[in-house]
Amino acid sequence: MPRKIDLAPKKLPRQRRAVATVEALAEAATYILAREGLGGFTANKVAEKAGVNIASFYQYFPNKEALLFHIVRQTWERQLARLSPILTRPGEDHAVKLRDFVREFFLIEAAEVDLRRALRAASVDLKETEEFRALLAAGADLTKRFIAEAVGNGHSGNLDFDVRFVVLLTTSFAERTTDEGTGGAELIRQADPLTDMLVARFNIA
Amino acid sequence: MPRKIDLAPKKLPRQRRAVATVEALAEAATYILAREGLGGFTANKVAEKAGVNIASFYQYFPNKEALLFHIVRQTWERQLARLSPILTRPGEDHAVKLRDFVREFFLIEAAEVDLRRALRAASVDLKETEEFRALLAAGADLTKRFIAEAVGNGHSGNLDFDVRFVVLLTTSFAERTTDEGTGGAELIRQADPLTDMLVARFNIA
Amino acid sequence: MPRKIDLAPKKLPRQRRAVATVEALAEAATYILAREGLGGFTANKVAEKAGVNIASFYQYFPNKEALLFHIVRQTWERQLARLSPILTRPGEDHAVKLRDFVREFFLIEAAEVDLRRALRAASVDLKETEEFRALLAAGADLTKRFIAEAVGNGHSGNLDFDVRFVVLLTTSFAERTTDEGTGGAELIRQADPLTDMLVARFNIA
Amino acid sequence: MPRKIDLAPKKLPRQRRAVATVEALAEAATYILAREGLGGFTANKVAEKAGVNIASFYQYFPNKEALLFHIVRQTWERQLARLSPILTRPGEDHAVKLRDFVREFFLIEAAEVDLRRALRAASVDLKETEEFRALLAAGADLTKRFIAEAVGNGHSGNLDFDVRFVVLLTTSFAERTTDEGTGGAELIRQADPLTDMLVARFNIA
DNA sequence: CATGAATGAGAATTCATTCAT
DNA sequence: CATGAATGAATTCTCATTCAT
C-alpha cells in the first residue's frame, strides 16, 4: 500500500536568496545523511546545520521526505550526468563501452558510499511513490537502450528480460561491493570479471 | 565509531509462560518488520502487538536492537537449515549443486521479502557489532567451502577472491531480484542464467 | 568518574513569550524542589506545573540538571547579593562585621530552608561538574578575603587553613541549624555564640 | 506533612537462612549506596546484587525505604558502639574525653563517607518518620549526658541549649569536613581546633 | 516460602510540524 | 517572508511492587 507522501517542493525558489536556502538545506542534508545515516536525518537537525530556520524548511518542502527525495533526484542526476557520455558514446565497440560503463558505475557508487547507503535505506519508503518511479524510469531508459544495443547484437532471446537482467546484476553487485567498503584498485578487480562474464554470456563484441 | 550496543538477551525464559512471552515478542517483531519496515519497529509497538507489557520486553531484551538481532539470528539459522543439505550434499556434480543452491537462495529470499528487506536495513547498524560478524562468519564458512569446491576445480587464480566474488554476486543479485518483487517462476528464470554464467566463467563441471 | 552533564542553557529566550516560559519553568522548579525535594523534581512535573509543554522545556535546557543548575546559580547569586554589602563594608570593626555576616547567613539559609535542602542534595551530583565549581569559586573568593581580613589580624598561623576552617564551620552549622527547622529569634541565639567563639579563637577585634 | 512510610521490617527473620537473606540485602544495599549514591539504590538492583529474589526482598521489607532505614539503624548502632566507650568512660578529665570524642566522631564519618553521604540524602525523607526520630532520640541521650557533664561544670546558662549547640556544631562540622573529602591527619587538624574552641567557650576542664 | 514472571505508572528525551510576530 | 516559539505525540527505558507456581 503506497502511502501518499507529498514529495513535490512546496514552492519553487524564485529569488536568489531562496535558491541559496534550498541549496543549503540540500547540502546539510547530504552531509548528515552521509555522516549519520537515515537515522540522524531529522528536519530540525538539517535546518540547524544549514543555518536555516526550521519554519523556512517547511516553506520549501512539505515534509522531510520531500527533501530526501530532492537529494535522491540530485544524486541520480549527477550520476546520470557522469554516465551519459559513456551511454551515448557512438561507435560499435560495445564490449569496451560496457566495461567503461560498469567501471564508472562502480566508481560512482564508491565515491559516495555513505550517502548512497543512506539513500538506499530511504528508498525503501520512497520506492512506493509515483515520483520516485518516474524519476527512475527517465534515466533508466538511456541505460536500457545502451544495454539493449550491446546485448541485442545477434541475439535471439527476450531482449527486455536480458536488459533487466544485466542492469539488476550490475547495479546490485556494484552497490554491494562498494557497501562492503571496497574501493580503489580492488574495485576494478571486482568490476571487470563481471563485464567479462556479461560479454561472454551475451556475445558482446 | 562502532557504538557498543548490547545484543545479548538479558535473561533467558525458564517457565513456559516466559517462553511464550519471548516468542510472542519475536513474532510480533517479525510481523511489524515485514509490514512496516525498520521505521515502524519500535519497542512499544512490538510489545503491544505481542500483547505483552513493555516492561516485560525489557526483562528479556536490553534494548530493541537485541530483539532485532534475535530475529536476524533466527532468520539466518532458518536459512542455513534450508541451504545446508545442498551445501553439504556429497557428490561431484558441482554445476548441479550450484544451480540448486542459487535457486534455493532465491526462493528463500523471495519467501520473506518484506521481512528480509527490513532486516537488511537493520544490518546497516548491526554490521558494526561483534555479535553480528560472529553470526555471519559461522554460516558463511560453509558456503565458502561449497563455492570453493565448485570453483576450485582446475582453477589457478586467487581462490579467496573468487569465492568472495561469487558469493557477493549471487547474494546481491538474489536480494535485489526479490526486492523488486519478483517471484514464482520468474525467479528461477533470473537465477539460472546467473548460474550459467558462473559455471562458464569458472569451468564448473 | 565525573559524568559529563551539559549544564549550559540550550538556547536563550529572545522574545518576551520565551522569557516568560523560562521564568515559569524556574519558578515551578523552585516550587517543586521546596515542596517535594529533589526526589520529586522531574522534568515532566516541572513543565506541567509551569504550564509549559515538555518539549519547550527541552528547547531551553538540555536536561533537567541544567535547570537545576540554573536554580542553583540564581539562588547563589541572590545570596551573594545579600551578603556582599557586609563582605565589602569598609571599616576596621571586624568583630561586628563578622557577627553581621554570620547572622545574615543564618537568616538567608532559614528563609528558604526547603529549597536549600533540596539544592544541597542536588549539589552532591553537581559538585562534580566544572560549572558548579566555577560558580562557587567566584563567590567564595569574596568570602575568603573577608574572613582572611578578620582572622588575619595579628595572627601567625596558616591563614588558608583558618579561612577554610571558619567558612566550613560557619556554613555547615548554619545549614544544619536551619535544616532542623530553627528560625526566628532562636536562629540568632545559635548564630551569635559561634561568632563569639570565632572572635575569641582568632583574636578578632 | 510526614508521609506515612512503613519502615518496620515485615517479619522478623527466624530461620538462619532468613537472617542470611536480610544480611545479604543489607550488605548489598550498603555497597550500592556507597558506590552509586541514593540514586542508584533501587530494590531490584539491591536484590540482584544480594543474590536474592526480588520477591524475597518484599518478604522482609515492606518497601525499599524500610531497607534504607534498616541500614540507617545499623550504621547508627555501629557508630554508637564505637563512641560509647568514650561517652561512658569514667573520670573527670572532660577536656580529654571531649577531644577523644570529637576525633573519633570525625574518624567514623571519614571511614564511610560515601555511605554516609548517601544516608544523609536518604535521611531527608526519613526524618519525617516516627521511627527515625525514635532511633535518634535513643542514642542522642547518651551523647547529651556526656556533653552536659562536660559543659555543665560550673556553668550557669541554659544547659539544654548548650548541649544542642555543641552537638549540632560538632556533627555538622564533622559531616561537612569529611564530605569534602578530608581524611587522614588533616582530619585531626580540623577536629582539634573545634575542641579547643568548645573547651574555651564552656570552661571545660 | 522461594523463585520466575509480570506490569502500571512514569521519567527523560526527541521529532515533525505549526503558529505568531 | 523569515524567525522565534510552541507543542502533540512518540519513543526508549526504568522502577517499585505484586502475582503465580
Tab-separated table of N, CA, C and O in Angstrom, chain C residues 65-145:
chain	number	residue	atom	x	y	z
C	65	GLU	N	19.128	18.570	34.788
C	65	GLU	CA	20.224	19.063	35.610
C	65	GLU	C	20.548	20.519	35.261
C	65	GLU	O	20.940	21.301	36.130
C	66	ALA	N	20.388	20.844	34.001
C	66	ALA	CA	20.690	22.210	33.584
C	66	ALA	C	19.733	23.199	34.243
C	66	ALA	O	20.130	24.295	34.653
C	67	LEU	N	18.475	22.802	34.355
C	67	LEU	CA	17.528	23.685	35.039
C	67	LEU	C	17.883	23.777	36.524
C	67	LEU	O	17.859	24.846	37.137
C	68	LEU	N	18.247	22.641	37.053
C	68	LEU	CA	18.663	22.594	38.455
C	68	LEU	C	19.813	23.579	38.667
C	68	LEU	O	19.817	24.371	39.619
C	69	PHE	N	20.744	23.502	37.788
C	69	PHE	CA	21.910	24.373	37.910
C	69	PHE	C	21.500	25.839	37.771
C	69	PHE	O	22.046	26.716	38.442
C	70	HIS	N	20.552	26.062	36.907
C	70	HIS	CA	20.016	27.411	36.740
C	70	HIS	C	19.486	27.928	38.074
C	70	HIS	O	19.746	29.070	38.466
C	71	ILE	N	18.742	27.117	38.765
C	71	ILE	CA	18.194	27.494	40.072
C	71	ILE	C	19.327	27.705	41.073
C	71	ILE	O	19.326	28.674	41.841
C	72	VAL	N	20.257	26.793	41.060
C	72	VAL	CA	21.384	26.908	41.982
C	72	VAL	C	22.097	28.240	41.779
C	72	VAL	O	22.378	28.957	42.736
C	73	ARG	N	22.329	28.539	40.530
C	73	ARG	CA	23.017	29.797	40.231
C	73	ARG	C	22.207	30.992	40.720
C	73	ARG	O	22.720	31.882	41.394
C	74	GLN	N	20.931	31.004	40.379
C	74	GLN	CA	20.040	32.078	40.831
C	74	GLN	C	20.125	32.256	42.333
C	74	GLN	O	20.329	33.357	42.853
C	75	THR	N	19.965	31.148	43.028
C	75	THR	CA	19.948	31.181	44.491
C	75	THR	C	21.269	31.706	45.030
C	75	THR	O	21.313	32.555	45.932
C	76	TRP	N	22.315	31.186	44.478
C	76	TRP	CA	23.647	31.585	44.896
C	76	TRP	C	23.875	33.078	44.657
C	76	TRP	O	24.469	33.781	45.483
C	77	GLU	N	23.375	33.553	43.550
C	77	GLU	CA	23.576	34.969	43.237
C	77	GLU	C	22.744	35.870	44.143
C	77	GLU	O	23.200	36.921	44.581
C	78	ARG	N	21.540	35.440	44.422
C	78	ARG	CA	20.711	36.199	45.361
C	78	ARG	C	21.396	36.261	46.720
C	78	ARG	O	21.437	37.306	47.378
C	79	GLN	N	21.920	35.129	47.115
C	79	GLN	CA	22.603	35.043	48.401
C	79	GLN	C	23.803	35.990	48.442
C	79	GLN	O	23.992	36.755	49.393
C	80	LEU	N	24.563	35.949	47.394
C	80	LEU	CA	25.758	36.786	47.328
C	80	LEU	C	25.376	38.265	47.372
C	80	LEU	O	26.051	39.093	48.005
C	81	ALA	N	24.273	38.553	46.679
C	81	ALA	CA	23.822	39.943	46.654
C	81	ALA	C	23.478	40.424	48.061
C	81	ALA	O	23.708	41.589	48.411
C	82	ARG	N	22.920	39.527	48.843
C	82	ARG	CA	22.569	39.915	50.204
C	82	ARG	C	23.800	40.029	51.105
C	82	ARG	O	23.838	40.847	52.031
C	83	LEU	N	24.768	39.194	50.837
C	83	LEU	CA	25.943	39.185	51.711
C	83	LEU	C	26.990	40.227	51.315
C	83	LEU	O	27.747	40.719	52.167
C	84	SER	N	27.012	40.552	50.065
C	84	SER	CA	28.056	41.438	49.559
C	84	SER	C	28.233	42.723	50.368
C	84	SER	O	29.362	43.081	50.730
C	85	PRO	N	27.151	43.429	50.651
C	85	PRO	CA	27.302	44.681	51.404
C	85	PRO	C	28.119	44.476	52.682
C	85	PRO	O	28.940	45.316	53.039
C	86	ILE	N	27.864	43.374	53.361
C	86	ILE	CA	28.611	43.128	54.591
C	86	ILE	C	30.048	42.760	54.289
C	86	ILE	O	30.983	43.245	54.920
C	87	LEU	N	30.180	41.901	53.300
C	87	LEU	CA	31.518	41.416	52.977
C	87	LEU	C	32.446	42.538	52.539
C	87	LEU	O	33.663	42.473	52.736
C	88	THR	N	31.867	43.549	51.936
C	88	THR	CA	32.718	44.616	51.400
C	88	THR	C	32.617	45.906	52.206
C	88	THR	O	33.244	46.910	51.850
C	89	ARG	N	31.831	45.888	53.244
C	89	ARG	CA	31.683	47.091	54.055
C	89	ARG	C	33.051	47.524	54.587
C	89	ARG	O	33.777	46.705	55.153
C	90	PRO	N	33.391	48.773	54.370
C	90	PRO	CA	34.700	49.238	54.822
C	90	PRO	C	34.693	49.428	56.335
C	90	PRO	O	33.631	49.452	56.965
C	91	GLY	N	35.836	49.526	56.881
C	91	GLY	CA	35.915	49.739	58.327
C	91	GLY	C	36.720	48.670	59.014
C	91	GLY	O	36.947	47.595	58.471
C	92	GLU	N	37.083	48.957	60.235
C	92	GLU	CA	38.008	48.082	60.952
C	92	GLU	C	37.319	47.150	61.931
C	92	GLU	O	37.949	46.266	62.502
C	93	ASP	N	36.052	47.361	62.125
C	93	ASP	CA	35.411	46.590	63.171
C	93	ASP	C	35.071	45.173	62.729
C	93	ASP	O	33.910	44.827	62.487
C	94	HIS	N	36.084	44.351	62.653
C	94	HIS	CA	35.913	43.013	62.112
C	94	HIS	C	34.934	42.173	62.925
C	94	HIS	O	34.156	41.407	62.362
C	95	ALA	N	35.004	42.330	64.220
C	95	ALA	CA	34.119	41.519	65.068
C	95	ALA	C	32.659	41.798	64.746
C	95	ALA	O	31.844	40.888	64.589
C	96	VAL	N	32.342	43.050	64.624
C	96	VAL	CA	30.964	43.419	64.305
C	96	VAL	C	30.559	42.897	62.938
C	96	VAL	O	29.477	42.327	62.748
C	97	LYS	N	31.444	43.113	62.003
C	97	LYS	CA	31.131	42.658	60.650
C	97	LYS	C	30.945	41.140	60.595
C	97	LYS	O	30.059	40.632	59.920
C	98	LEU	N	31.800	40.462	61.316
C	98	LEU	CA	31.684	39.002	61.316
C	98	LEU	C	30.324	38.574	61.885
C	98	LEU	O	29.634	37.718	61.329
C	99	ARG	N	29.961	39.240	62.995
C	99	ARG	CA	28.683	38.900	63.603
C	99	ARG	C	27.540	39.148	62.623
C	99	ARG	O	26.652	38.307	62.442
C	100	ASP	N	27.579	40.271	61.976
C	100	ASP	CA	26.539	40.581	60.991
C	100	ASP	C	26.512	39.538	59.875
C	100	ASP	O	25.449	39.087	59.452
C	101	PHE	N	27.689	39.207	59.450
C	101	PHE	CA	27.788	38.238	58.364
C	101	PHE	C	27.184	36.896	58.760
C	101	PHE	O	26.359	36.320	58.047
C	102	VAL	N	27.589	36.429	59.910
C	102	VAL	CA	27.094	35.122	60.351
C	102	VAL	C	25.580	35.158	60.509
C	102	VAL	O	24.860	34.255	60.050
C	103	ARG	N	25.097	36.216	61.139
C	103	ARG	CA	23.647	36.332	61.302
C	103	ARG	C	22.927	36.331	59.955
C	103	ARG	O	21.947	35.620	59.756
C	104	GLU	N	23.411	37.164	59.082
C	104	GLU	CA	22.766	37.256	57.775
C	104	GLU	C	22.775	35.896	57.072
C	104	GLU	O	21.793	35.487	56.464
C	105	PHE	N	23.874	35.227	57.204
C	105	PHE	CA	23.982	33.903	56.582
C	105	PHE	C	22.913	32.970	57.133
C	105	PHE	O	22.216	32.273	56.387
C	106	PHE	N	22.772	32.962	58.437
C	106	PHE	CA	21.740	32.130	59.050
C	106	PHE	C	20.352	32.522	58.557
C	106	PHE	O	19.508	31.667	58.271
C	107	LEU	N	20.139	33.805	58.448
C	107	LEU	CA	18.816	34.262	58.020
C	107	LEU	C	18.512	33.845	56.588
C	107	LEU	O	17.386	33.443	56.263
C	108	ILE	N	19.505	33.985	55.760
C	108	ILE	CA	19.309	33.577	54.370
C	108	ILE	C	18.971	32.099	54.293
C	108	ILE	O	18.006	31.688	53.632
C	109	GLU	N	19.770	31.317	54.951
C	109	GLU	CA	19.526	29.879	54.939
C	109	GLU	C	18.128	29.563	55.451
C	109	GLU	O	17.428	28.717	54.896
C	110	ALA	N	17.751	30.248	56.502
C	110	ALA	CA	16.461	29.953	57.121
C	110	ALA	C	15.293	30.358	56.234
C	110	ALA	O	14.236	29.715	56.239
C	111	ALA	N	15.517	31.417	55.456
C	111	ALA	CA	14.410	31.947	54.656
C	111	ALA	C	13.954	30.974	53.580
C	111	ALA	O	12.820	31.014	53.120
C	112	GLU	N	14.848	30.131	53.145
C	112	GLU	CA	14.490	29.223	52.051
C	112	GLU	C	14.859	27.780	52.383
C	112	GLU	O	15.245	27.014	51.505
C	113	VAL	N	14.736	27.428	53.652
C	113	VAL	CA	15.208	26.101	54.075
C	113	VAL	C	14.857	24.995	53.112
C	113	VAL	O	15.721	24.211	52.719
C	114	ASP	N	13.596	24.907	52.775
C	114	ASP	CA	13.147	23.767	51.986
C	114	ASP	C	13.850	23.728	50.631
C	114	ASP	O	14.347	22.688	50.210
C	115	LEU	N	13.877	24.849	49.978
C	115	LEU	CA	14.574	24.906	48.702
C	115	LEU	C	16.037	24.541	48.876
C	115	LEU	O	16.600	23.725	48.153
C	116	ARG	N	16.645	25.139	49.865
C	116	ARG	CA	18.067	24.931	50.058
C	116	ARG	C	18.409	23.497	50.438
C	116	ARG	O	19.448	22.972	50.058
C	117	ARG	N	17.540	22.883	51.158
C	117	ARG	CA	17.758	21.486	51.494
C	117	ARG	C	17.836	20.667	50.202
C	117	ARG	O	18.738	19.854	50.016
C	118	ALA	N	16.889	20.934	49.329
C	118	ALA	CA	16.865	20.207	48.063
C	118	ALA	C	18.112	20.520	47.236
C	118	ALA	O	18.729	19.635	46.659
C	119	LEU	N	18.468	21.776	47.187
C	119	LEU	CA	19.631	22.154	46.395
C	119	LEU	C	20.908	21.535	46.951
C	119	LEU	O	21.807	21.175	46.207
C	120	ARG	N	20.951	21.404	48.255
C	120	ARG	CA	22.119	20.755	48.836
C	120	ARG	C	22.205	19.314	48.370
C	120	ARG	O	23.279	18.822	48.004
C	121	ALA	N	21.067	18.651	48.359
C	121	ALA	CA	21.039	17.275	47.869
C	121	ALA	C	21.485	17.234	46.414
C	121	ALA	O	22.238	16.353	45.994
C	122	ALA	N	21.033	18.208	45.669
C	122	ALA	CA	21.403	18.255	44.255
C	122	ALA	C	22.901	18.465	44.094
C	122	ALA	O	23.527	17.938	43.177
C	123	SER	N	23.465	19.204	44.991
C	123	SER	CA	24.876	19.543	44.877
C	123	SER	C	25.773	18.321	44.894
C	123	SER	O	26.872	18.334	44.348
C	124	VAL	N	25.275	17.259	45.525
C	124	VAL	CA	26.067	16.035	45.557
C	124	VAL	C	26.494	15.667	44.140
C	124	VAL	O	27.647	15.340	43.886
C	125	ASP	N	25.556	15.727	43.220
C	125	ASP	CA	25.884	15.389	41.840
C	125	ASP	C	26.546	16.553	41.106
C	125	ASP	O	27.491	16.380	40.350
C	126	LEU	N	26.004	17.724	41.352
C	126	LEU	CA	26.515	18.897	40.656
C	126	LEU	C	27.980	19.162	40.987
C	126	LEU	O	28.747	19.661	40.150
C	127	LYS	N	28.342	18.795	42.179
C	127	LYS	CA	29.691	19.094	42.651
C	127	LYS	C	30.776	18.617	41.698
C	127	LYS	O	31.871	19.163	41.657
C	128	GLU	N	30.457	17.587	40.976
C	128	GLU	CA	31.475	17.015	40.095
C	128	GLU	C	31.642	17.791	38.798
C	128	GLU	O	32.502	17.465	37.989
C	129	THR	N	30.825	18.785	38.609
C	129	THR	CA	30.885	19.492	37.327
C	129	THR	C	31.757	20.739	37.399
C	129	THR	O	31.873	21.377	38.439
C	130	GLU	N	32.338	21.025	36.274
C	130	GLU	CA	33.138	22.237	36.119
C	130	GLU	C	32.342	23.478	36.494
C	130	GLU	O	32.754	24.313	37.292
C	131	GLU	N	31.164	23.591	35.874
C	131	GLU	CA	30.351	24.788	36.030
C	131	GLU	C	30.085	25.093	37.494
C	131	GLU	O	30.164	26.243	37.928
C	132	PHE	N	29.779	24.071	38.233
C	132	PHE	CA	29.453	24.265	39.631
C	132	PHE	C	30.660	24.788	40.396
C	132	PHE	O	30.562	25.757	41.160
C	133	ARG	N	31.775	24.175	40.161
C	133	ARG	CA	32.986	24.623	40.835
C	133	ARG	C	33.279	26.086	40.501
C	133	ARG	O	33.633	26.892	41.367
C	134	ALA	N	33.137	26.400	39.237
C	134	ALA	CA	33.405	27.773	38.802
C	134	ALA	C	32.483	28.750	39.530
C	134	ALA	O	32.909	29.799	40.022
C	135	LEU	N	31.207	28.368	39.610
C	135	LEU	CA	30.230	29.226	40.266
C	135	LEU	C	30.632	29.473	41.717
C	135	LEU	O	30.688	30.624	42.177
C	136	LEU	N	30.924	28.413	42.425
C	136	LEU	CA	31.297	28.547	43.821
C	136	LEU	C	32.555	29.383	43.971
C	136	LEU	O	32.632	30.286	44.817
C	137	ALA	N	33.525	29.076	43.150
C	137	ALA	CA	34.806	29.767	43.250
C	137	ALA	C	34.605	31.274	43.197
C	137	ALA	O	35.144	32.033	44.014
C	138	ALA	N	33.795	31.704	42.226
C	138	ALA	CA	33.562	33.139	42.043
C	138	ALA	C	33.138	33.809	43.344
C	138	ALA	O	33.760	34.767	43.805
C	139	GLY	N	32.096	33.282	43.954
C	139	GLY	CA	31.591	33.916	45.158
C	139	GLY	C	32.461	33.667	46.379
C	139	GLY	O	32.615	34.538	47.248
C	140	ALA	N	33.022	32.500	46.421
C	140	ALA	CA	33.794	32.122	47.597
C	140	ALA	C	34.968	33.069	47.820
C	140	ALA	O	35.382	33.314	48.958
C	141	ASP	N	35.447	33.565	46.740
C	141	ASP	CA	36.605	34.447	46.808
C	141	ASP	C	36.366	35.624	47.749
C	141	ASP	O	37.168	35.912	48.642
C	142	LEU	N	35.244	36.251	47.537
C	142	LEU	CA	34.884	37.422	48.342
C	142	LEU	C	34.843	37.050	49.826
C	142	LEU	O	35.397	37.752	50.689
C	143	THR	N	34.195	35.957	50.075
C	143	THR	CA	34.067	35.493	51.466
C	143	THR	C	35.440	35.219	52.066
C	143	THR	O	35.728	35.618	53.204
C	144	LYS	N	36.235	34.550	51.301
C	144	LYS	CA	37.571	34.227	51.790
C	144	LYS	C	38.329	35.476	52.188
C	144	LYS	O	38.957	35.547	53.247
C	145	ARG	N	38.287	36.462	51.329
C	145	ARG	CA	39.026	37.673	51.638
C	145	ARG	C	38.499	38.320	52.923
C	145	ARG	O	39.256	38.796	53.749
